[in-house]
């Protein structure tokens, strides 16, 4: 089955800095890659996703890049703010069946 | 439009007790899922239901059973709770036809003593 590795497990940055979280996947058939943000005590919520026919996608301060050859994808957050502090999860799945495999999460801490 | 709802929000059980976690969605989604979340382990799939009338095992199904009661409701049952089942449980749903986005419920925090 699919295996998703996520790094780092903890990321601490100063407000205004950029943050990058990286994930690798094992199944070359995976073609859908969502990212979820989970604030403390809350539910995971989708923040951005990318499909395998696209190399990069942006939405304001967040972007996701995908390298199918290397089987890795990354979340980029620019101009970080304290409200970006949360746990971020990546996931990978094969379209059609959509049984996603999640990474173990990255705890992002943005210091004011 | 409440989205995905779960009951109860918190529960404490003694080892060996049974209970059912309830989940309902009002978005007319076909697929529903149950996950458990443990510190440092991410979200692990327990069971899922691709459509009404079908259920399948996920990564960690042992000790659990599920029922897809109708298109709206998907329940998770612990027949004989064990301390290893202490976790936060999330239900999720997805509109398989239009998007792959999963929508999560607020979670149930379960402690087994």
Short mmCIF file of C-alpha atoms in Angstrom, two decimals:
data_model
loop_
_atom_site.label_atom_id
_atom_site.label_comp_id
_atom_site.label_asym_id
_atom_site.label_seq_id
_atom_site.Cartn_x
_atom_site.Cartn_y
_atom_site.Cartn_z
CA UNK A 1 0.00 0.00 0.00
CA UNK A 2 0.82 3.68 -0.09
CA UNK A 3 3.33 5.10 2.39
CA UNK A 4 3.60 8.84 3.05
CA UNK A 5 6.54 10.33 4.90
CA UNK A 6 6.29 13.92 6.18
CA UNK A 7 9.10 16.18 7.41
CA UNK A 8 9.83 17.95 9.62
CA UNK A 9 7.67 16.85 12.55
CA UNK A 10 8.09 20.28 14.15
CA UNK A 11 8.88 23.62 12.50
CA UNK A 12 9.45 26.84 14.38
CA UNK A 13 9.69 30.15 12.47
CA UNK A 14 9.53 33.87 13.15
CA UNK A 15 6.55 35.85 11.96
CA UNK A 16 7.12 36.96 8.38
CA UNK A 17 9.43 34.07 7.51
CA UNK A 18 8.58 31.35 5.02
CA UNK A 19 7.81 27.76 6.02
CA UNK A 20 8.23 24.64 3.90
CA UNK A 21 6.86 21.19 4.73
CA UNK A 22 7.84 18.21 2.59
CA UNK A 23 6.16 14.88 1.91
CA UNK A 24 7.22 11.83 -0.07
CA UNK A 25 4.96 9.04 -1.30
CA UNK A 26 5.65 5.52 -2.52
CA UNK A 27 2.84 4.60 -4.93
CA UNK A 28 3.44 6.03 -8.40
CA UNK A 29 -0.30 5.58 -9.12
CA UNK A 30 -1.20 8.26 -6.55
CA UNK A 31 -2.58 11.30 -8.31
CA UNK A 32 -4.31 13.46 -5.70
CA UNK A 33 -2.43 15.29 -2.94
CA UNK A 34 -4.37 17.38 -0.40
CA UNK A 35 -3.03 19.38 2.53
CA UNK A 36 -5.01 19.83 5.73
CA UNK A 37 -4.59 22.31 8.58
CA UNK A 38 -5.65 21.34 12.08
CA UNK A 39 -5.76 23.96 14.80
CA UNK A 40 -5.53 22.85 18.41
CA UNK A 41 -8.67 20.99 19.44
CA UNK A 42 -10.30 21.46 16.04
CA UNK A 43 -11.03 19.29 13.03
CA UNK A 44 -8.70 18.99 10.00
CA UNK A 45 -9.67 21.33 7.18
CA UNK A 46 -8.50 21.30 3.58
CA UNK A 47 -6.33 24.29 2.71
CA UNK A 48 -5.01 23.37 -0.73
CA UNK A 49 -4.74 20.36 -3.00
CA UNK A 50 -2.98 19.40 -6.22
CA UNK A 51 -3.48 16.75 -8.86
CA UNK A 52 -0.75 14.92 -10.71
CA UNK A 53 -1.36 16.77 -13.99
CA UNK A 54 -0.24 20.04 -12.35
CA UNK A 55 3.23 20.94 -11.07
CA UNK A 56 2.34 23.89 -8.84
CA UNK A 57 -0.72 25.55 -7.38
CA UNK A 58 -1.00 28.80 -5.41
CA UNK A 59 -3.64 30.34 -3.21
CA UNK A 60 -2.60 33.67 -1.71
CA UNK A 61 0.21 32.94 0.79
CA UNK A 62 0.19 29.17 0.36
CA UNK A 63 1.45 27.07 -2.52
CA UNK A 64 1.99 23.40 -3.21
CA UNK A 65 4.53 21.92 -5.60
CA UNK A 66 4.62 18.37 -6.95
CA UNK A 67 7.52 16.42 -8.42
CA UNK A 68 6.08 13.20 -9.83
CA UNK A 69 9.45 11.83 -10.90
CA UNK A 70 10.88 12.09 -7.41
CA UNK A 71 7.50 11.31 -5.80
CA UNK A 72 7.50 14.23 -3.44
CA UNK A 73 5.33 17.29 -2.86
CA UNK A 74 5.75 20.32 -0.64
CA UNK A 75 3.67 22.98 1.09
CA UNK A 76 5.05 26.52 1.06
CA UNK A 77 3.70 29.24 3.33
CA UNK A 78 5.05 32.75 2.81
CA UNK A 79 4.88 35.73 5.19
CA UNK A 80 3.85 33.49 8.07
CA UNK A 81 1.52 34.88 10.74
CA UNK A 82 0.81 33.63 14.29
CA UNK A 83 -2.59 32.34 13.11
CA UNK A 84 -0.74 29.94 10.78
CA UNK A 85 0.35 28.02 13.91
CA UNK A 86 -1.26 24.57 13.63
CA UNK A 87 -0.56 20.98 12.66
CA UNK A 88 -0.40 20.43 8.90
CA UNK A 89 -1.05 17.03 7.29
CA UNK A 90 -0.28 15.92 3.78
CA UNK A 91 -2.01 13.00 2.11
CA UNK A 92 -1.79 10.99 -1.08
CA UNK A 93 -4.37 8.86 -2.85
CA UNK A 94 -5.19 7.14 -6.07
CA UNK A 95 -8.08 8.91 -7.76
CA UNK A 96 -11.27 6.96 -8.15
CA UNK A 97 -10.91 4.90 -5.01
CA UNK A 98 -9.93 7.86 -2.83
CA UNK A 99 -8.62 6.11 0.23
CA UNK A 100 -6.05 8.68 1.31
CA UNK A 101 -2.92 7.88 3.25
CA UNK A 102 -1.90 10.66 5.62
CA UNK A 103 1.51 11.79 6.74
CA UNK A 104 2.14 12.00 10.48
CA UNK A 105 1.82 15.76 10.58
CA UNK A 106 4.02 18.83 11.08
CA UNK A 107 3.52 21.13 14.03
CA UNK A 108 4.17 24.67 12.77
CA UNK A 109 4.85 27.31 15.40
CA UNK A 110 5.00 30.94 14.29
CA UNK A 111 6.57 33.23 16.88
CA UNK A 112 5.37 36.86 16.94
CA UNK B 1 -26.29 23.17 6.67
CA UNK B 2 -24.45 21.58 9.62
CA UNK B 3 -21.91 19.62 7.52
CA UNK B 4 -20.58 16.59 9.42
CA UNK B 5 -21.73 16.14 13.01
CA UNK B 6 -20.53 13.64 15.62
CA UNK B 7 -21.85 12.56 19.00
CA UNK B 8 -20.73 12.45 21.72
CA UNK B 9 -17.92 15.00 21.95
CA UNK B 10 -16.31 13.35 24.96
CA UNK B 11 -16.65 9.89 26.49
CA UNK B 12 -14.95 7.95 29.27
CA UNK B 13 -15.34 4.17 29.32
CA UNK B 14 -14.08 1.39 31.50
CA UNK B 15 -12.23 -1.53 29.93
CA UNK B 16 -14.72 -4.00 28.50
CA UNK B 17 -17.59 -1.56 28.10
CA UNK B 18 -19.19 -1.00 24.71
CA UNK B 19 -20.34 2.14 22.97
CA UNK B 20 -21.34 3.52 19.58
CA UNK B 21 -20.02 6.73 18.06
CA UNK B 22 -22.53 8.45 15.82
CA UNK B 23 -21.80 10.43 12.66
CA UNK B 24 -24.15 12.18 10.28
CA UNK B 25 -23.70 14.43 7.25
CA UNK B 26 -26.24 16.61 5.47
CA UNK B 27 -24.26 17.27 2.29
CA UNK B 28 -25.65 14.27 0.36
CA UNK B 29 -22.18 12.76 0.15
CA UNK B 30 -21.69 9.21 -1.03
CA UNK B 31 -18.54 8.24 0.88
CA UNK B 32 -17.96 8.29 4.64
CA UNK B 33 -14.94 7.44 6.76
CA UNK B 34 -13.87 6.82 10.35
CA UNK B 35 -10.37 7.79 11.48
CA UNK B 36 -8.52 7.71 14.76
CA UNK B 37 -5.89 10.29 15.64
CA UNK B 38 -3.13 9.57 18.12
CA UNK B 39 -0.20 11.87 18.98
CA UNK B 40 2.52 11.66 16.33
CA UNK B 41 0.59 9.10 14.27
CA UNK B 42 -1.45 11.27 11.96
CA UNK B 43 -4.90 10.12 10.86
CA UNK B 44 -5.34 6.38 10.50
CA UNK B 45 -8.31 4.94 8.65
CA UNK B 46 -10.45 2.49 10.64
CA UNK B 47 -13.32 1.78 8.23
CA UNK B 48 -14.88 3.47 5.27
CA UNK B 49 -18.07 3.28 3.26
CA UNK B 50 -17.75 4.11 -0.42
CA UNK B 51 -21.50 4.28 -0.84
CA UNK B 52 -24.70 3.41 1.00
CA UNK B 53 -24.83 -0.31 1.66
CA UNK B 54 -21.09 -0.95 1.51
CA UNK B 55 -18.36 -0.90 4.16
CA UNK B 56 -14.68 -1.85 4.03
CA UNK B 57 -11.80 -2.18 6.44
CA UNK B 58 -9.10 0.43 6.60
CA UNK B 59 -5.64 0.34 8.13
CA UNK B 60 -6.64 -0.33 11.78
CA UNK B 61 -10.05 -2.11 11.92
CA UNK B 62 -9.42 -4.55 14.79
CA UNK B 63 -11.75 -4.00 17.74
CA UNK B 64 -14.25 -1.93 15.75
CA UNK B 65 -17.41 -2.46 13.73
CA UNK B 66 -19.35 -0.05 11.57
CA UNK B 67 -22.84 0.39 10.18
CA UNK B 68 -23.85 2.57 7.25
CA UNK B 69 -27.40 3.08 8.40
CA UNK B 70 -28.43 5.17 5.40
CA UNK B 71 -26.78 7.72 3.13
CA UNK B 72 -26.55 10.27 5.97
CA UNK B 73 -25.37 8.17 8.90
CA UNK B 74 -22.27 6.07 9.58
CA UNK B 75 -21.72 4.70 13.08
CA UNK B 76 -18.64 3.18 14.73
CA UNK B 77 -19.03 0.59 17.49
CA UNK B 78 -16.55 -0.56 20.09
CA UNK B 79 -17.82 -3.90 21.41
CA UNK B 80 -15.31 -4.33 24.26
CA UNK B 81 -13.26 -1.19 24.79
CA UNK B 82 -9.54 -1.44 25.57
CA UNK B 83 -7.11 1.23 26.82
CA UNK B 84 -5.37 1.07 23.41
CA UNK B 85 -8.53 2.54 21.91
CA UNK B 86 -8.08 5.78 23.81
CA UNK B 87 -7.91 8.31 20.99
CA UNK B 88 -9.66 11.11 19.16
CA UNK B 89 -12.07 9.77 16.54
CA UNK B 90 -12.98 11.73 13.43
CA UNK B 91 -15.72 11.00 10.96
CA UNK B 92 -15.42 12.39 7.43
CA UNK B 93 -17.46 12.45 4.26
CA UNK B 94 -16.75 13.11 0.59
CA UNK B 95 -18.74 13.87 -2.51
CA UNK B 96 -17.17 11.30 -4.75
CA UNK B 97 -18.80 12.61 -7.87
CA UNK B 98 -17.80 16.26 -7.79
CA UNK B 99 -14.66 16.53 -5.72
CA UNK B 100 -12.13 14.54 -3.72
CA UNK B 101 -12.32 16.94 -0.77
CA UNK B 102 -12.98 15.30 2.57
CA UNK B 103 -15.01 17.15 5.19
CA UNK B 104 -14.34 16.21 8.81
CA UNK B 105 -16.60 16.21 11.83
CA UNK B 106 -15.58 17.91 15.11
CA UNK B 107 -14.24 14.69 16.64
CA UNK B 108 -14.97 12.51 19.68
CA UNK B 109 -12.37 12.32 22.43
CA UNK B 110 -12.56 8.84 23.95
CA UNK B 111 -10.73 7.70 27.06
CA UNK B 112 -10.74 4.03 28.09
CA UNK B 113 -9.65 3.39 31.68
#
